Tab-separated table of C-alpha atoms in Angstrom:
chain	number	residue	atom	x	y	z
A	1	UNK	CA	82.004	22.982	143.255
A	2	UNK	CA	80.466	22.520	139.830
A	3	UNK	CA	82.661	20.538	137.548
A	4	UNK	CA	84.061	23.025	135.562
A	5	UNK	CA	85.732	24.230	138.565
A	6	UNK	CA	86.940	20.934	139.981
A	7	UNK	CA	89.348	20.110	136.400
A	8	UNK	CA	92.194	21.331	135.694
A	9	UNK	CA	92.161	23.439	133.229
A	10	UNK	CA	93.691	22.311	129.501
A	11	UNK	CA	96.162	23.957	127.429
A	12	UNK	CA	93.658	24.836	125.100
A	13	UNK	CA	91.551	26.655	127.408
A	14	UNK	CA	94.777	28.694	128.051
A	15	UNK	CA	95.418	29.005	124.563
A	16	UNK	CA	91.739	30.865	123.704
A	17	UNK	CA	92.170	33.142	126.859
A	18	UNK	CA	95.665	34.375	125.040
A	19	UNK	CA	93.808	34.845	121.468
A	20	UNK	CA	90.934	36.591	123.624
A	21	UNK	CA	93.826	38.858	124.969
A	22	UNK	CA	95.816	39.910	121.841
A	23	UNK	CA	92.138	40.524	120.502
A	24	UNK	CA	91.546	43.003	123.229
A	25	UNK	CA	94.770	44.544	123.377
A	26	UNK	CA	94.351	45.061	119.326
A	27	UNK	CA	90.465	46.165	120.022
A	28	UNK	CA	90.963	48.126	122.617
A	29	UNK	CA	94.925	49.822	121.896
A	30	UNK	CA	97.455	50.381	124.750
A	31	UNK	CA	98.683	53.670	125.680
A	32	UNK	CA	101.972	54.246	128.193
A	33	UNK	CA	102.046	56.954	130.703
A	34	UNK	CA	98.289	58.385	130.312
A	35	UNK	CA	95.751	59.356	132.617
A	36	UNK	CA	96.012	57.273	136.097
A	37	UNK	CA	99.297	55.888	135.152
A	38	UNK	CA	100.758	59.201	135.478
A	39	UNK	CA	100.407	58.585	139.440
A	40	UNK	CA	101.816	54.728	139.068
A	41	UNK	CA	104.203	54.757	136.327
A	42	UNK	CA	106.885	57.438	138.291
A	43	UNK	CA	106.197	55.539	141.287
A	44	UNK	CA	107.530	51.929	140.382
A	45	UNK	CA	110.341	54.190	138.128
A	46	UNK	CA	111.786	55.922	141.452
A	47	UNK	CA	111.827	52.420	143.532
A	48	UNK	CA	113.767	51.400	140.756
A	49	UNK	CA	116.051	54.470	140.943
A	50	UNK	CA	115.961	57.158	144.416
A	51	UNK	CA	117.842	59.488	142.433
A	52	UNK	CA	114.377	60.034	139.995
A	53	UNK	CA	112.081	62.821	141.174
A	54	UNK	CA	114.063	64.716	143.357
A	55	UNK	CA	111.037	67.382	144.123
A	56	UNK	CA	107.362	66.883	143.799
A	57	UNK	CA	106.940	63.400	144.086
A	58	UNK	CA	104.558	63.640	147.170
A	59	UNK	CA	101.844	63.520	144.185
A	60	UNK	CA	102.640	60.209	143.123
A	61	UNK	CA	103.901	58.690	145.885
A	62	UNK	CA	101.119	59.101	148.347
A	63	UNK	CA	99.472	57.442	146.657
A	64	UNK	CA	102.524	54.483	145.852
A	65	UNK	CA	103.223	53.949	149.538
A	66	UNK	CA	99.829	52.418	149.986
A	67	UNK	CA	100.179	49.784	147.700
A	68	UNK	CA	102.578	47.052	146.632
A	69	UNK	CA	101.980	47.676	142.792
A	70	UNK	CA	104.806	49.767	142.526
A	71	UNK	CA	107.328	47.310	144.310
A	72	UNK	CA	105.532	44.535	142.747
A	73	UNK	CA	106.740	45.770	139.073
A	74	UNK	CA	109.579	47.246	139.927
A	75	UNK	CA	110.521	44.320	140.909
A	76	UNK	CA	109.606	41.985	138.256
A	77	UNK	CA	111.480	44.728	135.770
A	78	UNK	CA	114.733	43.721	137.427
A	79	UNK	CA	114.438	40.395	137.803
A	80	UNK	CA	113.508	40.377	134.004
A	81	UNK	CA	115.797	42.528	132.717
A	82	UNK	CA	113.405	44.750	131.461
A	83	UNK	CA	112.664	48.848	131.047
A	84	UNK	CA	109.704	49.920	133.141
A	85	UNK	CA	107.854	50.274	129.945
A	86	UNK	CA	108.823	46.945	128.639
A	87	UNK	CA	107.643	45.066	132.201
A	88	UNK	CA	104.319	47.751	132.209
A	89	UNK	CA	103.539	46.417	128.766
A	90	UNK	CA	103.734	42.950	129.879
A	91	UNK	CA	101.967	43.432	132.918
A	92	UNK	CA	99.245	44.917	130.778
A	93	UNK	CA	98.699	42.066	128.921
A	94	UNK	CA	98.944	39.650	131.866
A	95	UNK	CA	96.450	41.387	133.600
A	96	UNK	CA	93.915	41.062	130.848
A	97	UNK	CA	94.968	37.703	130.730
A	98	UNK	CA	93.887	36.839	134.452
A	99	UNK	CA	90.999	38.644	134.244
A	100	UNK	CA	89.653	36.575	131.281
A	101	UNK	CA	90.639	33.549	133.513
A	102	UNK	CA	89.365	34.837	136.330
A	103	UNK	CA	85.829	35.902	134.417
A	104	UNK	CA	86.049	32.637	133.159
A	105	UNK	CA	86.140	30.732	136.645
A	106	UNK	CA	82.913	32.900	137.649
A	107	UNK	CA	80.740	31.893	134.762
A	108	UNK	CA	81.783	28.460	135.393
A	109	UNK	CA	79.997	28.863	138.669
A	110	UNK	CA	76.724	30.044	137.357
A	111	UNK	CA	76.520	28.635	134.040
A	112	UNK	CA	76.451	24.663	132.769
A	113	UNK	CA	77.724	25.180	129.126
A	114	UNK	CA	80.587	25.732	127.799
A	115	UNK	CA	79.144	27.521	125.276
A	116	UNK	CA	77.338	30.438	127.730
A	117	UNK	CA	80.856	30.361	129.884
A	118	UNK	CA	82.825	31.017	126.506
A	119	UNK	CA	80.226	33.768	124.913
A	120	UNK	CA	79.984	35.513	128.127
A	121	UNK	CA	83.825	36.013	128.413
A	122	UNK	CA	84.157	36.839	124.753
A	123	UNK	CA	81.353	39.992	124.880
A	124	UNK	CA	83.523	41.211	127.857
A	125	UNK	CA	87.179	41.235	125.773
A	126	UNK	CA	84.909	43.087	123.701
A	127	UNK	CA	83.509	45.740	126.162
A	128	UNK	CA	86.495	46.623	127.966
A	129	UNK	CA	86.678	50.256	127.686
A	130	UNK	CA	83.441	50.331	128.257
A	131	UNK	CA	82.755	53.237	130.676
A	132	UNK	CA	81.124	52.240	134.337
A	133	UNK	CA	78.671	54.325	134.901
A	134	UNK	CA	79.628	58.371	135.788
A	135	UNK	CA	82.409	57.179	137.862
A	136	UNK	CA	85.242	57.738	136.026
A	137	UNK	CA	86.708	53.857	134.988
A	138	UNK	CA	86.407	51.846	132.384
A	139	UNK	CA	86.455	47.996	132.585
A	140	UNK	CA	89.908	47.624	132.344
A	141	UNK	CA	92.190	50.988	130.953
A	142	UNK	CA	93.859	50.934	128.239
A	143	UNK	CA	97.567	51.877	130.326
A	144	UNK	CA	98.798	50.199	133.331
A	145	UNK	CA	97.145	50.950	136.678
A	146	UNK	CA	97.044	49.552	140.205
A	147	UNK	CA	93.913	48.734	138.866
A	148	UNK	CA	94.770	46.235	135.979
A	149	UNK	CA	96.062	43.662	138.967
A	150	UNK	CA	93.174	44.083	141.443
A	151	UNK	CA	90.279	43.707	138.905
A	152	UNK	CA	91.338	40.111	138.392
A	153	UNK	CA	92.308	39.300	141.796
A	154	UNK	CA	88.549	40.829	142.701
A	155	UNK	CA	86.793	38.337	140.478
A	156	UNK	CA	89.028	35.663	141.292
A	157	UNK	CA	87.572	36.284	144.726
A	158	UNK	CA	83.890	36.685	143.568
A	159	UNK	CA	84.285	33.456	142.023
A	160	UNK	CA	86.037	31.904	145.076
A	161	UNK	CA	82.954	32.397	147.362
A	162	UNK	CA	80.698	31.409	144.551
A	163	UNK	CA	82.157	27.883	145.084
A	164	UNK	CA	82.852	28.562	148.827
A	165	UNK	CA	86.412	28.140	148.548
A	166	UNK	CA	86.627	30.725	151.574
A	167	UNK	CA	90.514	30.157	151.851
A	168	UNK	CA	90.933	30.902	147.752
A	169	UNK	CA	88.556	34.015	148.374
A	170	UNK	CA	90.541	34.906	151.160
A	171	UNK	CA	94.457	34.657	149.172
A	172	UNK	CA	93.215	36.786	145.925
A	173	UNK	CA	90.929	39.001	148.254
A	174	UNK	CA	94.180	39.973	150.218
A	175	UNK	CA	95.952	40.434	146.564
A	176	UNK	CA	93.423	42.951	145.769
A	177	UNK	CA	93.975	45.138	149.105
A	178	UNK	CA	97.641	44.631	148.863
A	179	UNK	CA	97.599	45.774	145.068
A	180	UNK	CA	94.376	48.411	145.302
A	181	UNK	CA	93.392	48.402	148.923
A	182	UNK	CA	90.454	51.202	147.843
A	183	UNK	CA	88.924	48.500	145.756
A	184	UNK	CA	89.126	45.366	147.905
A	185	UNK	CA	86.927	47.248	150.542
A	186	UNK	CA	84.497	47.212	147.378
A	187	UNK	CA	85.348	42.895	147.245
A	188	UNK	CA	84.986	42.895	150.806
A	189	UNK	CA	81.465	44.227	150.385
A	190	UNK	CA	80.592	42.232	148.585
A	191	UNK	CA	80.853	39.267	150.813
A	192	UNK	CA	79.079	40.982	153.330
A	193	UNK	CA	76.577	41.417	151.201
A	194	UNK	CA	76.268	37.638	149.613
A	195	UNK	CA	76.890	36.373	153.286
A	196	UNK	CA	74.054	38.144	154.509
A	197	UNK	CA	71.808	37.218	151.889
A	198	UNK	CA	72.975	33.424	153.314
A	199	UNK	CA	71.848	34.518	156.798
A	200	UNK	CA	68.508	35.865	155.125
A	201	UNK	CA	67.974	32.070	153.391
A	202	UNK	CA	68.329	30.466	156.868
A	203	UNK	CA	66.275	32.454	158.780
A	204	UNK	CA	63.120	33.383	156.467
A	205	UNK	CA	61.737	35.835	159.035
A	206	UNK	CA	64.710	38.457	158.969
A	207	UNK	CA	63.349	41.552	157.062
A	208	UNK	CA	65.416	42.281	154.343
A	209	UNK	CA	66.157	45.925	155.383
A	210	UNK	CA	67.126	44.862	158.808
A	211	UNK	CA	69.789	41.895	156.970
A	212	UNK	CA	71.004	44.265	154.516
A	213	UNK	CA	71.298	47.227	156.522
A	214	UNK	CA	73.867	45.547	159.104
A	215	UNK	CA	76.580	45.819	155.635
A	216	UNK	CA	77.353	49.199	156.038
A	217	UNK	CA	78.149	48.829	159.991
A	218	UNK	CA	80.474	45.686	159.256
A	219	UNK	CA	82.129	47.735	156.671
A	220	UNK	CA	82.915	50.676	158.743
A	221	UNK	CA	86.074	49.573	160.198
A	222	UNK	CA	87.171	49.068	156.407
A	223	UNK	CA	85.992	52.133	155.176
A	224	UNK	CA	86.402	55.227	156.776
A	225	UNK	CA	89.583	55.896	157.947
A	226	UNK	CA	90.880	58.171	160.321
A	227	UNK	CA	91.126	62.194	159.790
A	228	UNK	CA	87.364	62.235	158.351
A	229	UNK	CA	86.016	65.959	159.227
A	230	UNK	CA	81.896	66.297	159.522
A	231	UNK	CA	82.405	70.161	157.944
A	232	UNK	CA	82.702	71.276	154.214
A	233	UNK	CA	85.528	71.065	152.609
A	234	UNK	CA	87.613	74.539	152.960
A	235	UNK	CA	89.586	76.859	150.841
A	236	UNK	CA	92.654	74.251	148.052
A	237	UNK	CA	91.504	71.028	149.262
A	238	UNK	CA	87.074	72.538	148.148
A	239	UNK	CA	88.938	73.576	144.465
A	240	UNK	CA	90.337	70.718	143.879
A	241	UNK	CA	87.359	68.395	145.008
A	242	UNK	CA	84.443	70.296	143.301
A	243	UNK	CA	86.580	69.136	139.924
A	244	UNK	CA	85.444	65.380	141.019
A	245	UNK	CA	82.123	66.483	140.046
A	246	UNK	CA	81.307	62.603	139.701
A	247	UNK	CA	82.380	62.170	143.202
A	248	UNK	CA	78.970	64.025	142.912
A	249	UNK	CA	75.849	61.600	142.726
A	250	UNK	CA	73.782	64.586	143.455
A	251	UNK	CA	74.865	66.227	140.585
A	252	UNK	CA	75.033	63.453	137.831
A	253	UNK	CA	72.539	63.987	135.002
A	254	UNK	CA	69.800	61.622	134.545
A	255	UNK	CA	71.436	59.888	131.300
A	256	UNK	CA	74.494	59.060	134.177
A	257	UNK	CA	71.999	57.680	136.598
A	258	UNK	CA	70.592	55.792	134.248
A	259	UNK	CA	74.188	53.666	133.834
A	260	UNK	CA	73.875	53.104	137.508
A	261	UNK	CA	70.851	52.305	137.789
A	262	UNK	CA	69.788	49.893	134.428
A	263	UNK	CA	72.149	46.958	135.596
A	264	UNK	CA	71.317	46.893	138.827
A	265	UNK	CA	67.504	46.402	137.559
A	266	UNK	CA	68.189	43.889	135.109
A	267	UNK	CA	70.092	41.968	137.579
A	268	UNK	CA	67.491	41.792	139.648
A	269	UNK	CA	65.240	40.858	137.406
A	270	UNK	CA	67.730	38.419	136.193
A	271	UNK	CA	67.957	36.548	139.580
A	272	UNK	CA	64.310	36.437	139.977
A	273	UNK	CA	63.494	34.922	136.888
A	274	UNK	CA	63.831	31.249	135.566
A	275	UNK	CA	66.639	31.492	133.541
A	276	UNK	CA	67.809	27.849	131.880
A	277	UNK	CA	71.393	26.222	131.514
A	278	UNK	CA	72.295	28.484	134.953
A	279	UNK	CA	73.330	27.107	138.574
A	280	UNK	CA	72.510	28.332	141.775
A	281	UNK	CA	74.897	30.586	142.368
A	282	UNK	CA	73.570	32.517	139.018
A	283	UNK	CA	70.761	33.718	141.187
A	284	UNK	CA	72.754	34.766	144.005
A	285	UNK	CA	75.671	36.615	142.601
A	286	UNK	CA	72.857	39.078	140.170
A	287	UNK	CA	71.097	39.628	143.548
A	288	UNK	CA	73.982	40.271	145.231
A	289	UNK	CA	75.105	42.618	142.808
A	290	UNK	CA	71.535	44.317	142.663
A	291	UNK	CA	72.133	44.813	146.472
A	292	UNK	CA	75.887	45.717	146.412
A	293	UNK	CA	75.078	48.572	143.646
A	294	UNK	CA	71.695	50.014	146.363
A	295	UNK	CA	73.433	50.157	149.172
A	296	UNK	CA	76.718	51.804	147.413
A	297	UNK	CA	73.952	54.947	146.103
A	298	UNK	CA	72.687	55.457	149.539
A	299	UNK	CA	75.773	55.868	151.001
A	300	UNK	CA	77.119	58.262	147.862
A	301	UNK	CA	73.444	60.107	148.781
A	302	UNK	CA	74.405	60.396	152.058
A	303	UNK	CA	77.923	61.647	151.920
A	304	UNK	CA	77.603	63.805	148.734
A	305	UNK	CA	73.624	65.640	149.446
A	306	UNK	CA	74.675	67.644	152.832
A	307	UNK	CA	77.887	69.919	152.885
A	308	UNK	CA	78.900	68.839	156.184
A	309	UNK	CA	79.984	65.315	154.351
A	310	UNK	CA	82.264	66.580	151.494
A	311	UNK	CA	84.934	65.215	153.860
A	312	UNK	CA	83.715	61.797	153.111
A	313	UNK	CA	83.231	62.514	149.372
A	314	UNK	CA	86.677	60.647	148.382
A	315	UNK	CA	85.627	57.175	149.540
A	316	UNK	CA	83.481	57.156	145.961
A	317	UNK	CA	81.407	53.847	147.362
A	318	UNK	CA	79.853	54.133	143.380
A	319	UNK	CA	83.052	53.027	141.983
A	320	UNK	CA	81.483	49.353	144.084
A	321	UNK	CA	79.724	49.442	140.412
A	322	UNK	CA	82.969	48.383	138.330
A	323	UNK	CA	82.659	45.251	140.339
A	324	UNK	CA	79.209	45.134	138.694
A	325	UNK	CA	79.779	46.169	135.918
A	326	UNK	CA	82.044	43.294	135.161
A	327	UNK	CA	79.710	40.720	136.333
A	328	UNK	CA	76.607	42.251	134.553
A	329	UNK	CA	78.804	42.212	130.447
A	330	UNK	CA	79.593	38.276	132.258
A	331	UNK	CA	76.474	37.557	132.669
A	332	UNK	CA	74.429	39.058	129.485
A	333	UNK	CA	77.315	38.109	126.790
A	334	UNK	CA	76.768	33.701	128.374
A	335	UNK	CA	73.092	34.787	128.698
A	336	UNK	CA	73.769	35.757	124.671
A	337	UNK	CA	74.986	32.474	124.134
A	338	UNK	CA	72.543	30.694	125.622
A	339	UNK	CA	69.990	31.851	124.080
A	340	UNK	CA	71.135	33.392	120.671
A	341	UNK	CA	73.497	31.380	119.869
A	342	UNK	CA	72.422	27.767	119.715
A	343	UNK	CA	72.195	27.489	116.364
A	344	UNK	CA	75.072	28.205	113.956
A	345	UNK	CA	76.868	29.805	116.724
A	346	UNK	CA	79.799	31.399	114.914
A	347	UNK	CA	78.315	32.878	112.190
A	348	UNK	CA	76.236	34.303	114.675
A	349	UNK	CA	78.802	35.456	117.398
A	350	UNK	CA	80.315	36.882	114.079
A	351	UNK	CA	77.567	38.678	113.622
A	352	UNK	CA	77.226	40.333	117.137
A	353	UNK	CA	80.964	41.010	117.906
A	354	UNK	CA	82.968	41.555	115.209
A	355	UNK	CA	80.821	45.273	114.272
A	356	UNK	CA	81.019	45.477	118.539
A	357	UNK	CA	84.871	45.162	118.734
A	358	UNK	CA	85.190	47.796	115.491
A	359	UNK	CA	82.384	49.673	117.106
A	360	UNK	CA	85.143	49.710	120.386
A	361	UNK	CA	88.202	50.429	117.967
A	362	UNK	CA	86.788	53.588	116.945
A	363	UNK	CA	86.103	54.710	120.394
A	364	UNK	CA	89.695	54.300	121.104
A	365	UNK	CA	91.039	56.272	117.880
A	366	UNK	CA	88.525	59.360	118.789
A	367	UNK	CA	89.961	58.892	122.822
A	368	UNK	CA	94.229	58.794	121.799
A	369	UNK	CA	93.565	60.686	118.159
A	370	UNK	CA	97.369	61.733	117.716
A	371	UNK	CA	98.249	58.632	119.465
A	372	UNK	CA	99.125	54.976	118.253
A	373	UNK	CA	96.541	52.698	118.691
A	374	UNK	CA	99.224	50.312	120.268
A	375	UNK	CA	102.025	52.546	121.608
A	376	UNK	CA	104.880	49.205	121.492
A	377	UNK	CA	107.669	49.626	124.547
A	378	UNK	CA	110.734	51.941	122.769
A	379	UNK	CA	107.913	53.419	119.879
A	380	UNK	CA	108.588	57.122	119.486
A	381	UNK	CA	105.999	58.991	117.512
A	382	UNK	CA	106.343	62.487	116.220
A	383	UNK	CA	103.926	64.976	118.486
A	384	UNK	CA	104.939	68.449	119.724
A	385	UNK	CA	105.017	67.543	123.603
A	386	UNK	CA	105.485	63.819	123.781
A	387	UNK	CA	108.684	64.011	121.260
A	388	UNK	CA	109.863	66.800	123.412
A	389	UNK	CA	109.167	64.354	127.089
A	390	UNK	CA	111.360	61.656	125.253
A	391	UNK	CA	114.367	64.136	124.851
A	392	UNK	CA	114.407	65.389	127.853
A	393	UNK	CA	114.092	62.036	129.101
A	394	UNK	CA	117.261	61.153	127.337
A	395	UNK	CA	119.203	64.693	127.332
A	396	UNK	CA	118.497	65.964	130.745
A	397	UNK	CA	119.985	65.732	134.405
A	398	UNK	CA	117.925	63.708	136.219
A	399	UNK	CA	118.123	65.762	139.114
A	400	UNK	CA	116.375	68.520	136.977
A	401	UNK	CA	112.893	70.254	137.914
A	402	UNK	CA	110.433	71.336	135.269
A	403	UNK	CA	108.259	73.769	134.597
A	404	UNK	CA	105.135	73.535	131.737
A	405	UNK	CA	102.034	74.450	131.245
A	406	UNK	CA	99.964	73.544	134.524
A	407	UNK	CA	97.228	72.930	131.481
A	408	UNK	CA	99.303	70.776	129.758
A	409	UNK	CA	97.290	67.728	129.263
A	410	UNK	CA	94.880	69.445	127.435
A	411	UNK	CA	97.103	70.150	124.635
A	412	UNK	CA	96.642	68.941	121.174
A	413	UNK	CA	98.259	66.024	120.712
A	414	UNK	CA	99.442	65.057	123.835
A	415	UNK	CA	96.070	62.530	124.649
A	416	UNK	CA	96.736	62.863	128.435
A	417	UNK	CA	100.288	61.388	128.916
A	418	UNK	CA	102.293	62.424	131.311
A	419	UNK	CA	105.038	64.585	131.943
A	420	UNK	CA	106.342	62.408	134.623
A	421	UNK	CA	105.736	59.319	132.974
A	422	UNK	CA	107.421	59.530	129.829
A	423	UNK	CA	110.199	62.409	130.707
A	424	UNK	CA	111.338	60.622	134.259
A	425	UNK	CA	111.950	64.762	135.813
A	426	UNK	CA	110.064	66.659	138.198
A	427	UNK	CA	108.000	68.923	137.015
A	428	UNK	CA	105.804	72.026	139.163
A	429	UNK	CA	101.934	70.423	139.626
A	430	UNK	CA	99.977	70.485	136.872
A	431	UNK	CA	96.011	71.265	137.644
A	432	UNK	CA	94.287	68.366	135.841
A	433	UNK	CA	96.216	65.320	137.296
A	434	UNK	CA	97.280	66.706	140.749
A	435	UNK	CA	94.361	67.788	141.661
A	436	UNK	CA	93.321	64.390	141.806
A	437	UNK	CA	95.843	63.524	144.304
A	438	UNK	CA	94.716	66.668	146.103
A	439	UNK	CA	91.120	65.071	146.023
A	440	UNK	CA	91.843	62.229	147.849
A	441	UNK	CA	94.911	63.774	150.113
A	442	UNK	CA	93.391	66.473	151.130
A	443	UNK	CA	97.569	67.451	153.024
A	444	UNK	CA	98.223	68.005	149.576
A	445	UNK	CA	96.263	70.820	149.030
A	446	UNK	CA	98.535	73.798	150.146
A	447	UNK	CA	101.377	73.242	148.335
A	448	UNK	CA	98.613	71.723	144.926
A	449	UNK	CA	97.598	75.536	145.015
A	450	UNK	CA	100.544	77.194	145.321
A	451	UNK	CA	102.261	75.557	142.921
A	452	UNK	CA	99.562	75.763	140.429
A	453	UNK	CA	98.848	79.786	141.134
A	454	UNK	CA	102.544	80.371	141.089
A	455	UNK	CA	102.205	79.016	136.977
A	456	UNK	CA	98.524	80.961	135.705
A	457	UNK	CA	98.947	82.998	133.208
A	458	UNK	CA	101.506	80.420	131.800
A	459	UNK	CA	100.616	81.688	127.864
A	460	UNK	CA	101.696	85.000	128.962
A	461	UNK	CA	104.889	84.228	130.510
A	462	UNK	CA	107.778	86.400	129.407
A	463	UNK	CA	111.616	85.546	130.633
A	464	UNK	CA	111.511	87.234	134.076
A	465	UNK	CA	108.135	85.391	134.551
A	466	UNK	CA	110.463	82.054	134.332
A	467	UNK	CA	112.835	83.376	136.479
A	468	UNK	CA	110.667	84.324	138.994
A	469	UNK	CA	109.315	80.090	138.841
A	470	UNK	CA	113.351	79.896	139.704
A	471	UNK	CA	113.688	82.000	142.561
A	472	UNK	CA	110.256	80.558	144.326
A	473	UNK	CA	110.732	77.035	143.759
A	474	UNK	CA	113.596	74.770	142.410
A	475	UNK	CA	113.070	75.116	138.939
A	476	UNK	CA	115.810	75.095	136.552
A	477	UNK	CA	114.063	74.010	132.707
A	478	UNK	CA	110.955	74.912	131.318
A	479	UNK	CA	108.712	73.039	128.181
A	480	UNK	CA	107.063	76.375	126.062
A	481	UNK	CA	105.596	76.484	123.201
A	482	UNK	CA	107.254	78.487	120.149
A	483	UNK	CA	111.070	78.897	119.809
A	484	UNK	CA	112.087	80.168	124.054
A	485	UNK	CA	112.621	83.052	126.133
A	486	UNK	CA	114.940	85.277	125.037
A	487	UNK	CA	118.116	84.827	125.947
A	488	UNK	CA	117.217	81.250	127.734
A	489	UNK	CA	119.245	78.166	125.998
A	490	UNK	CA	117.281	76.176	124.170
A	491	UNK	CA	119.107	72.580	122.773
A	492	UNK	CA	115.431	71.295	121.686
A	493	UNK	CA	113.241	73.139	119.498
A	494	UNK	CA	110.796	70.929	117.266
A	495	UNK	CA	107.379	71.391	115.945
A	496	UNK	CA	106.910	74.793	117.732
A	497	UNK	CA	107.500	73.525	121.443
A	498	UNK	CA	110.942	74.100	123.143
A	499	UNK	CA	112.877	72.934	126.229
A	500	UNK	CA	114.478	75.459	127.971
A	501	UNK	CA	117.444	76.037	130.213
A	502	UNK	CA	116.733	78.796	132.921
A	503	UNK	CA	120.197	80.881	133.145
A	504	UNK	CA	122.529	79.546	135.421
A	505	UNK	CA	122.854	82.833	137.091
A	506	UNK	CA	119.533	82.583	138.401
A	507	UNK	CA	119.728	78.948	140.275
A	508	UNK	CA	122.758	80.696	141.955
A	509	UNK	CA	120.697	83.435	143.278
A	510	UNK	CA	118.572	81.329	144.579
A	511	UNK	CA	120.482	78.859	146.306
A	512	UNK	CA	122.517	81.857	148.076
A	513	UNK	CA	119.096	83.559	149.285
A	514	UNK	CA	117.995	80.187	150.762
A	515	UNK	CA	119.001	79.865	154.134
């Protein structure tokens, strides 16, 4: 173990990390209930108040039941007497801080100098919202998900592996597994590849292909759960699966392949070069990342090219590149400090990181053009749909069930904010985000398709169409553009969006027809 790992962290270290954490939030922003947070936040809110979401909770609770994330966030909010929105923001900040601390610990195992270590952490801070190849992931989301906690836990586990603190590595791996089981598989794969590299050094006659070929066999019990069939996807599940084109590497464009292959080539090359200021763990981590990425590409090709393997595409082996990208930017940043910032480091660092931070700020602003850059807890802003969602949260019954355009997430001004996360009410399945849950859990496919199909042609709906929905599903409210259907009570009308109640007589008629 290096001296940097052995010594207790100083208060100045935590202060620097806190400054970097605040800088990360200022650069990359924060957004409540967007994208994957539409899955995670409703699970937390239902954990705290089971009366919420009486209909359709399977589209987020199927995820929630596999993880302790919602329980952890919910219990912390209850213990600290915070709203879920405030607790989510606090956990987001804490997650970034933990990631930067874990990254510093990893670099202490790989580099001798403090300058290299801190420039590595600084570069990662600047690129947190960089996409990870074509995996639909970024290094750290600008909203809270289970990955906000599993990512720093993963880096802590890798750091402990490199410093041979195996009990601590196991503890951090368990944290990762309990928070995000899927991401823990990639950490396990990293550990297997690293251990096989040690075996090969002890037995030089062992062929590389033989050694690393053991990894898939060793990981198969963890990565291949029951219920996977060797046949092409069918029906509604196939429709939802094929929407996730990034599952299938055979359809990737050349530049998307560059995002997967170039990092592996860079890390393999660095492991083969005499790099100054490094410790033995540097070569080990670079080579292991390259091998892990190569095995992941081979696995992705295996399950995405033959049609009879389509049911295995949801394993998403290419998401191991998330771990690879974090380590890549840490290493590149450390090498920048070692080779480029040896003279006048503050000036050169400013010339490098300030333009990079500004550029990433503009990327975030363009990604969420209609939203505040930082959505502080309790902040309300005028946006047609968002304003309606917040009104619904405060002015409708908890057991209300809504219908909304199933493609509302792509509407102007929404910026992928989720209805369930902000309005805290049940809603019929949407076309985009709920299909993501379906792609991972095929048992949801038939119900998803039934609900989405019932809402087809939403933009042309007439009062009788909404009443038909109320006859098929327990829908008693709708969110529509315009002033609302004729004859409906619409207590909310603003900015071209109306929230309307389906006449009670329709709901009563539906209830009378049910057995």
